[in-house]
Amino acid sequence: MSSLLLDNIGELVTNTAAGEGPLGIRRDAAVLVEDGVVAWVGPSGDAPAADQRLDAESGAVLPGFVDSHAHLVFAGDRAVEFAARMAGEPYTGGGIRTTVGATRAATDDELRATARRLHAEALRQGTTTIEIKSGYGLTVADEARSLRIAAEVSSETTFLGAHLVPAEYADRPDDYVDLVCGPMLAAAAPYARWVDVFCERGAFDADHTRAILTRGQAAGLDTRLHANQLGPGPGVQLGVELGVASVDHCTHLTDADVDALVGADGTTVATLLPGAEFSTRSPYPDARRLLDAGVTVALATDCNPGSSYTSSVPFCIALAVREMRMSPSEAVWAATAGGAAALRRTDVGRLAPGARADLMILDAPSHLHLAYRPGVPLIRQVLHNGEPQCRP
Ligand SMILES: [Zn+2]
């Protein structure tokens, strides 16, 4: 058994009732890590002996970010499409087909290299848990291999065969849904924890979404949903009805959608992805409306090559505070404990005995600096399962 004592912490964000305010902040605290797990949190004067010591140098210590929505298995990039959009072309989601073509043509090693590179990039920026979706293969073999590669990088893997109807099924979408519910689900399920659907006009309607999520549940997968991103739609209420863990985007909501999320009482989280609105120059979701109504809100990157090519949770926190009127505390909670709730995890997103020793040390005295100093690399060290990830 190896132990490590983290002390000289400027501010410890625990996300538990053991500290002050919504983030459970403790001062003059120390954290003992044993075998990758938090073994003790308490006043530094009472800290037990440990094999090693890590000095936080008065920096803030937070739980690692839990990025509950990312698409990391793909080939190619869409920088030219981004530039055209910034010059005025609207985002329709159709560019996904460009990535599907490149992904199908790529080798396993090419897909693996990209997923690993993005995973490492996210880890350096404090993300210690990341969900990874398939959805750029859209054939039985390509979805299965996408998930096989995703599972090499993360245990939070999501089958998104229903990302878009591929071109070869454009005039017979029902046949594609049958493929997704049948052989594609069967091939994907061994590598997936979750099933997801892009429920949106131009992608999959309510009947398709219900069929795919229900079949996914029957195959032993838990459910989540892309909903109400590009316009109003049935996704949020359907997601709550089916008990999905999270409805993601939530950009266009009616009062009935918000009421449904309130009624879900945290069982279904609203995950906001402001990187997508930033990168498509679209109006941001109304986070205040959700928070003031009492909805559980998560923040995630939606990292993908088309509509949000960022792996940076700190960037999303800055956007949430500046553009969506979340307080810095609300944004940090949403990116840690909120993300954990969106993945139905209790072992991450908080720092308390029994939690995984996934945390970050900031080159700043307070979590406020994540929004206050946008674009600045403030994360000095990341511990994942208790192991330091960055060189001193
Ligand atoms: Zn997405």
PDB file of N, CA and C in Angstrom, residues 65-73 119 127-134 146-147 149-160 191-196 221-224 245 339-348 356 358 384:
ATOM      1  N   PHE A  65     -12.191  17.249 -13.360  1.00  0.00           N
ATOM      2  CA  PHE A  65     -13.410  17.492 -14.130  1.00  0.00           C
ATOM      3  C   PHE A  65     -13.978  16.168 -14.648  1.00  0.00           C
ATOM      4  N   VAL A  66     -15.300  16.114 -14.713  1.00  0.00           N
ATOM      5  CA  VAL A  66     -16.000  14.960 -15.275  1.00  0.00           C
ATOM      6  C   VAL A  66     -16.686  15.449 -16.549  1.00  0.00           C
ATOM      7  N   ASP A  67     -16.050  15.186 -17.680  1.00  0.00           N
ATOM      8  CA  ASP A  67     -16.577  15.635 -18.975  1.00  0.00           C
ATOM      9  C   ASP A  67     -17.510  14.543 -19.497  1.00  0.00           C
ATOM     10  N   SER A  68     -18.803  14.778 -19.354  1.00  0.00           N
ATOM     11  CA  SER A  68     -19.794  13.725 -19.605  1.00  0.00           C
ATOM     12  C   SER A  68     -20.291  13.681 -21.050  1.00  0.00           C
ATOM     13  N   HIS A  69     -19.636  14.421 -21.944  1.00  0.00           N
ATOM     14  CA  HIS A  69     -20.119  14.424 -23.339  1.00  0.00           C
ATOM     15  C   HIS A  69     -18.968  14.775 -24.277  1.00  0.00           C
ATOM     16  N   ALA A  70     -18.441  13.758 -24.970  1.00  0.00           N
ATOM     17  CA  ALA A  70     -17.353  14.013 -25.921  1.00  0.00           C
ATOM     18  C   ALA A  70     -17.392  12.968 -27.039  1.00  0.00           C
ATOM     19  N   HIS A  71     -16.924  13.381 -28.198  1.00  0.00           N
ATOM     20  CA  HIS A  71     -16.866  12.508 -29.379  1.00  0.00           C
ATOM     21  C   HIS A  71     -15.401  12.467 -29.811  1.00  0.00           C
ATOM     22  N   LEU A  72     -14.660  11.481 -29.357  1.00  0.00           N
ATOM     23  CA  LEU A  72     -13.207  11.502 -29.602  1.00  0.00           C
ATOM     24  C   LEU A  72     -12.743  10.498 -30.647  1.00  0.00           C
ATOM     25  N   VAL A  73     -13.649   9.666 -31.170  1.00  0.00           N
ATOM     26  CA  VAL A  73     -13.215   8.666 -32.146  1.00  0.00           C
ATOM     27  C   VAL A  73     -13.658   9.105 -33.537  1.00  0.00           C
ATOM     28  N   HIS A 119      -7.584  12.517 -25.454  1.00  0.00           N
ATOM     29  CA  HIS A 119      -7.728  12.113 -24.057  1.00  0.00           C
ATOM     30  C   HIS A 119      -6.597  12.709 -23.220  1.00  0.00           C
ATOM     31  N   THR A 127      -9.265  17.076 -16.773  1.00  0.00           N
ATOM     32  CA  THR A 127     -10.369  16.120 -16.948  1.00  0.00           C
ATOM     33  C   THR A 127      -9.877  14.716 -16.617  1.00  0.00           C
ATOM     34  N   THR A 128     -10.429  14.134 -15.563  1.00  0.00           N
ATOM     35  CA  THR A 128     -10.009  12.802 -15.133  1.00  0.00           C
ATOM     36  C   THR A 128     -11.049  11.731 -15.436  1.00  0.00           C
ATOM     37  N   THR A 129     -12.245  12.146 -15.834  1.00  0.00           N
ATOM     38  CA  THR A 129     -13.254  11.205 -16.319  1.00  0.00           C
ATOM     39  C   THR A 129     -13.829  11.799 -17.595  1.00  0.00           C
ATOM     40  N   ILE A 130     -13.860  11.014 -18.667  1.00  0.00           N
ATOM     41  CA  ILE A 130     -14.407  11.538 -19.923  1.00  0.00           C
ATOM     42  C   ILE A 130     -15.251  10.465 -20.596  1.00  0.00           C
ATOM     43  N   GLU A 131     -16.416  10.881 -21.009  1.00  0.00           N
ATOM     44  CA  GLU A 131     -17.315   9.995 -21.748  1.00  0.00           C
ATOM     45  C   GLU A 131     -16.945  10.111 -23.224  1.00  0.00           C
ATOM     46  N   ILE A 132     -16.950   8.968 -23.920  1.00  0.00           N
ATOM     47  CA  ILE A 132     -16.575   8.967 -25.338  1.00  0.00           C
ATOM     48  C   ILE A 132     -17.649   8.238 -26.142  1.00  0.00           C
ATOM     49  N   LYS A 133     -18.141   8.919 -27.172  1.00  0.00           N
ATOM     50  CA  LYS A 133     -19.203   8.349 -28.003  1.00  0.00           C
ATOM     51  C   LYS A 133     -18.638   7.810 -29.320  1.00  0.00           C
ATOM     52  N   SER A 134     -19.317   6.808 -29.853  1.00  0.00           N
ATOM     53  CA  SER A 134     -19.100   6.447 -31.250  1.00  0.00           C
ATOM     54  C   SER A 134     -19.979   7.404 -32.075  1.00  0.00           C
ATOM     55  N   SER A 146     -15.183   1.623 -33.352  1.00  0.00           N
ATOM     56  CA  SER A 146     -15.081   2.919 -32.668  1.00  0.00           C
ATOM     57  C   SER A 146     -15.213   2.731 -31.163  1.00  0.00           C
ATOM     58  N   LEU A 147     -16.160   1.888 -30.758  1.00  0.00           N
ATOM     59  CA  LEU A 147     -16.368   1.670 -29.322  1.00  0.00           C
ATOM     60  C   LEU A 147     -15.259   0.827 -28.711  1.00  0.00           C
ATOM     61  N   ILE A 149     -12.176   0.969 -29.576  1.00  0.00           N
ATOM     62  CA  ILE A 149     -11.072   1.922 -29.382  1.00  0.00           C
ATOM     63  C   ILE A 149     -11.406   2.868 -28.230  1.00  0.00           C
ATOM     64  N   ALA A 150     -12.643   3.343 -28.148  1.00  0.00           N
ATOM     65  CA  ALA A 150     -13.044   4.233 -27.040  1.00  0.00           C
ATOM     66  C   ALA A 150     -12.844   3.543 -25.696  1.00  0.00           C
ATOM     67  N   ALA A 151     -13.166   2.242 -25.652  1.00  0.00           N
ATOM     68  CA  ALA A 151     -13.076   1.495 -24.388  1.00  0.00           C
ATOM     69  C   ALA A 151     -11.626   1.297 -23.947  1.00  0.00           C
ATOM     70  N   GLU A 152     -10.679   1.458 -24.880  1.00  0.00           N
ATOM     71  CA  GLU A 152      -9.262   1.401 -24.496  1.00  0.00           C
ATOM     72  C   GLU A 152      -8.871   2.647 -23.704  1.00  0.00           C
ATOM     73  N   VAL A 153      -9.644   3.719 -23.887  1.00  0.00           N
ATOM     74  CA  VAL A 153      -9.290   5.018 -23.314  1.00  0.00           C
ATOM     75  C   VAL A 153     -10.150   5.363 -22.103  1.00  0.00           C
ATOM     76  N   SER A 154     -11.400   4.923 -22.086  1.00  0.00           N
ATOM     77  CA  SER A 154     -12.325   5.301 -21.004  1.00  0.00           C
ATOM     78  C   SER A 154     -13.331   4.187 -20.759  1.00  0.00           C
ATOM     79  N   SER A 155     -13.792   4.082 -19.516  1.00  0.00           N
ATOM     80  CA  SER A 155     -14.858   3.118 -19.226  1.00  0.00           C
ATOM     81  C   SER A 155     -16.235   3.705 -19.526  1.00  0.00           C
ATOM     82  N   GLU A 156     -16.296   5.020 -19.757  1.00  0.00           N
ATOM     83  CA  GLU A 156     -17.580   5.672 -20.058  1.00  0.00           C
ATOM     84  C   GLU A 156     -17.742   5.778 -21.571  1.00  0.00           C
ATOM     85  N   THR A 157     -18.233   4.697 -22.172  1.00  0.00           N
ATOM     86  CA  THR A 157     -18.353   4.636 -23.626  1.00  0.00           C
ATOM     87  C   THR A 157     -19.819   4.594 -24.030  1.00  0.00           C
ATOM     88  N   THR A 158     -20.134   5.283 -25.105  1.00  0.00           N
ATOM     89  CA  THR A 158     -21.526   5.461 -25.505  1.00  0.00           C
ATOM     90  C   THR A 158     -21.726   5.113 -26.976  1.00  0.00           C
ATOM     91  N   PHE A 159     -22.679   4.212 -27.209  1.00  0.00           N
ATOM     92  CA  PHE A 159     -23.049   3.829 -28.582  1.00  0.00           C
ATOM     93  C   PHE A 159     -23.979   4.892 -29.169  1.00  0.00           C
ATOM     94  N   LEU A 160     -23.471   5.597 -30.186  1.00  0.00           N
ATOM     95  CA  LEU A 160     -24.252   6.643 -30.853  1.00  0.00           C
ATOM     96  C   LEU A 160     -24.371   6.323 -32.350  1.00  0.00           C
ATOM     97  N   TYR A 191     -18.936  -3.260 -25.865  1.00  0.00           N
ATOM     98  CA  TYR A 191     -17.938  -2.220 -25.598  1.00  0.00           C
ATOM     99  C   TYR A 191     -18.561  -0.944 -25.036  1.00  0.00           C
ATOM    100  N   ALA A 192     -19.880  -0.928 -24.830  1.00  0.00           N
ATOM    101  CA  ALA A 192     -20.555   0.324 -24.483  1.00  0.00           C
ATOM    102  C   ALA A 192     -21.220   0.225 -23.113  1.00  0.00           C
ATOM    103  N   ARG A 193     -21.196   1.348 -22.392  1.00  0.00           N
ATOM    104  CA  ARG A 193     -21.972   1.434 -21.151  1.00  0.00           C
ATOM    105  C   ARG A 193     -23.314   2.116 -21.415  1.00  0.00           C
ATOM    106  N   TRP A 194     -23.320   3.007 -22.425  1.00  0.00           N
ATOM    107  CA  TRP A 194     -24.466   3.869 -22.677  1.00  0.00           C
ATOM    108  C   TRP A 194     -24.952   3.744 -24.116  1.00  0.00           C
ATOM    109  N   VAL A 195     -26.225   4.114 -24.327  1.00  0.00           N
ATOM    110  CA  VAL A 195     -26.739   4.326 -25.686  1.00  0.00           C
ATOM    111  C   VAL A 195     -27.318   5.735 -25.741  1.00  0.00           C
ATOM    112  N   ASP A 196     -27.111   6.391 -26.879  1.00  0.00           N
ATOM    113  CA  ASP A 196     -27.467   7.804 -27.053  1.00  0.00           C
ATOM    114  C   ASP A 196     -28.087   7.961 -28.441  1.00  0.00           C
ATOM    115  N   LEU A 221     -27.814  -1.533 -21.657  1.00  0.00           N
ATOM    116  CA  LEU A 221     -27.125  -0.237 -21.651  1.00  0.00           C
ATOM    117  C   LEU A 221     -27.973   0.794 -20.908  1.00  0.00           C
ATOM    118  N   ASP A 222     -27.299   1.743 -20.274  1.00  0.00           N
ATOM    119  CA  ASP A 222     -27.991   2.880 -19.693  1.00  0.00           C
ATOM    120  C   ASP A 222     -28.112   3.955 -20.785  1.00  0.00           C
ATOM    121  N   THR A 223     -28.989   4.955 -20.547  1.00  0.00           N
ATOM    122  CA  THR A 223     -29.374   5.840 -21.654  1.00  0.00           C
ATOM    123  C   THR A 223     -29.052   7.304 -21.388  1.00  0.00           C
ATOM    124  N   ARG A 224     -28.781   8.008 -22.482  1.00  0.00           N
ATOM    125  CA  ARG A 224     -28.591   9.458 -22.476  1.00  0.00           C
ATOM    126  C   ARG A 224     -29.035   9.967 -23.843  1.00  0.00           C
ATOM    127  N   ALA A 245     -30.167   9.318 -18.140  1.00  0.00           N
ATOM    128  CA  ALA A 245     -29.312   9.952 -17.136  1.00  0.00           C
ATOM    129  C   ALA A 245     -29.146  11.433 -17.406  1.00  0.00           C
ATOM    130  N   GLY A 339     -21.203  16.678 -13.716  1.00  0.00           N
ATOM    131  CA  GLY A 339     -20.804  15.672 -14.700  1.00  0.00           C
ATOM    132  C   GLY A 339     -20.907  14.267 -14.139  1.00  0.00           C
ATOM    133  N   ALA A 340     -20.539  14.126 -12.858  1.00  0.00           N
ATOM    134  CA  ALA A 340     -20.655  12.804 -12.217  1.00  0.00           C
ATOM    135  C   ALA A 340     -22.119  12.374 -12.165  1.00  0.00           C
ATOM    136  N   ALA A 341     -23.016  13.307 -11.831  1.00  0.00           N
ATOM    137  CA  ALA A 341     -24.443  12.977 -11.796  1.00  0.00           C
ATOM    138  C   ALA A 341     -24.935  12.576 -13.188  1.00  0.00           C
ATOM    139  N   ALA A 342     -24.425  13.260 -14.209  1.00  0.00           N
ATOM    140  CA  ALA A 342     -24.835  12.954 -15.581  1.00  0.00           C
ATOM    141  C   ALA A 342     -24.338  11.582 -16.033  1.00  0.00           C
ATOM    142  N   LEU A 343     -23.313  11.060 -15.356  1.00  0.00           N
ATOM    143  CA  LEU A 343     -22.810   9.714 -15.656  1.00  0.00           C
ATOM    144  C   LEU A 343     -23.211   8.704 -14.577  1.00  0.00           C
ATOM    145  N   ARG A 344     -24.059   9.168 -13.647  1.00  0.00           N
ATOM    146  CA  ARG A 344     -24.532   8.299 -12.560  1.00  0.00           C
ATOM    147  C   ARG A 344     -23.361   7.674 -11.802  1.00  0.00           C
ATOM    148  N   ARG A 345     -22.376   8.526 -11.511  1.00  0.00           N
ATOM    149  CA  ARG A 345     -21.200   8.082 -10.773  1.00  0.00           C
ATOM    150  C   ARG A 345     -21.173   8.781  -9.415  1.00  0.00           C
ATOM    151  N   THR A 346     -20.818   8.047  -8.365  1.00  0.00           N
ATOM    152  CA  THR A 346     -20.672   8.659  -7.045  1.00  0.00           C
ATOM    153  C   THR A 346     -19.220   8.626  -6.580  1.00  0.00           C
ATOM    154  N   ASP A 347     -18.335   7.977  -7.349  1.00  0.00           N
ATOM    155  CA  ASP A 347     -16.936   7.849  -6.926  1.00  0.00           C
ATOM    156  C   ASP A 347     -16.051   8.941  -7.491  1.00  0.00           C
ATOM    157  N   VAL A 348     -16.600   9.815  -8.334  1.00  0.00           N
ATOM    158  CA  VAL A 348     -15.832  10.914  -8.917  1.00  0.00           C
ATOM    159  C   VAL A 348     -16.631  12.212  -8.748  1.00  0.00           C
ATOM    160  N   ARG A 356     -12.506   8.339  -5.714  1.00  0.00           N
ATOM    161  CA  ARG A 356     -11.255   8.158  -6.441  1.00  0.00           C
ATOM    162  C   ARG A 356     -10.375   9.375  -6.256  1.00  0.00           C
ATOM    163  N   ASP A 358      -8.926  11.544  -7.875  1.00  0.00           N
ATOM    164  CA  ASP A 358      -8.867  12.284  -9.136  1.00  0.00           C
ATOM    165  C   ASP A 358      -9.009  13.756  -8.770  1.00  0.00           C
ATOM    166  N   HIS A 384      -4.608  11.371 -11.224  1.00  0.00           N
ATOM    167  CA  HIS A 384      -5.636  10.457 -11.733  1.00  0.00           C
ATOM    168  C   HIS A 384      -5.407   9.116 -11.056  1.00  0.00           C
TER     169      HIS A 384
END
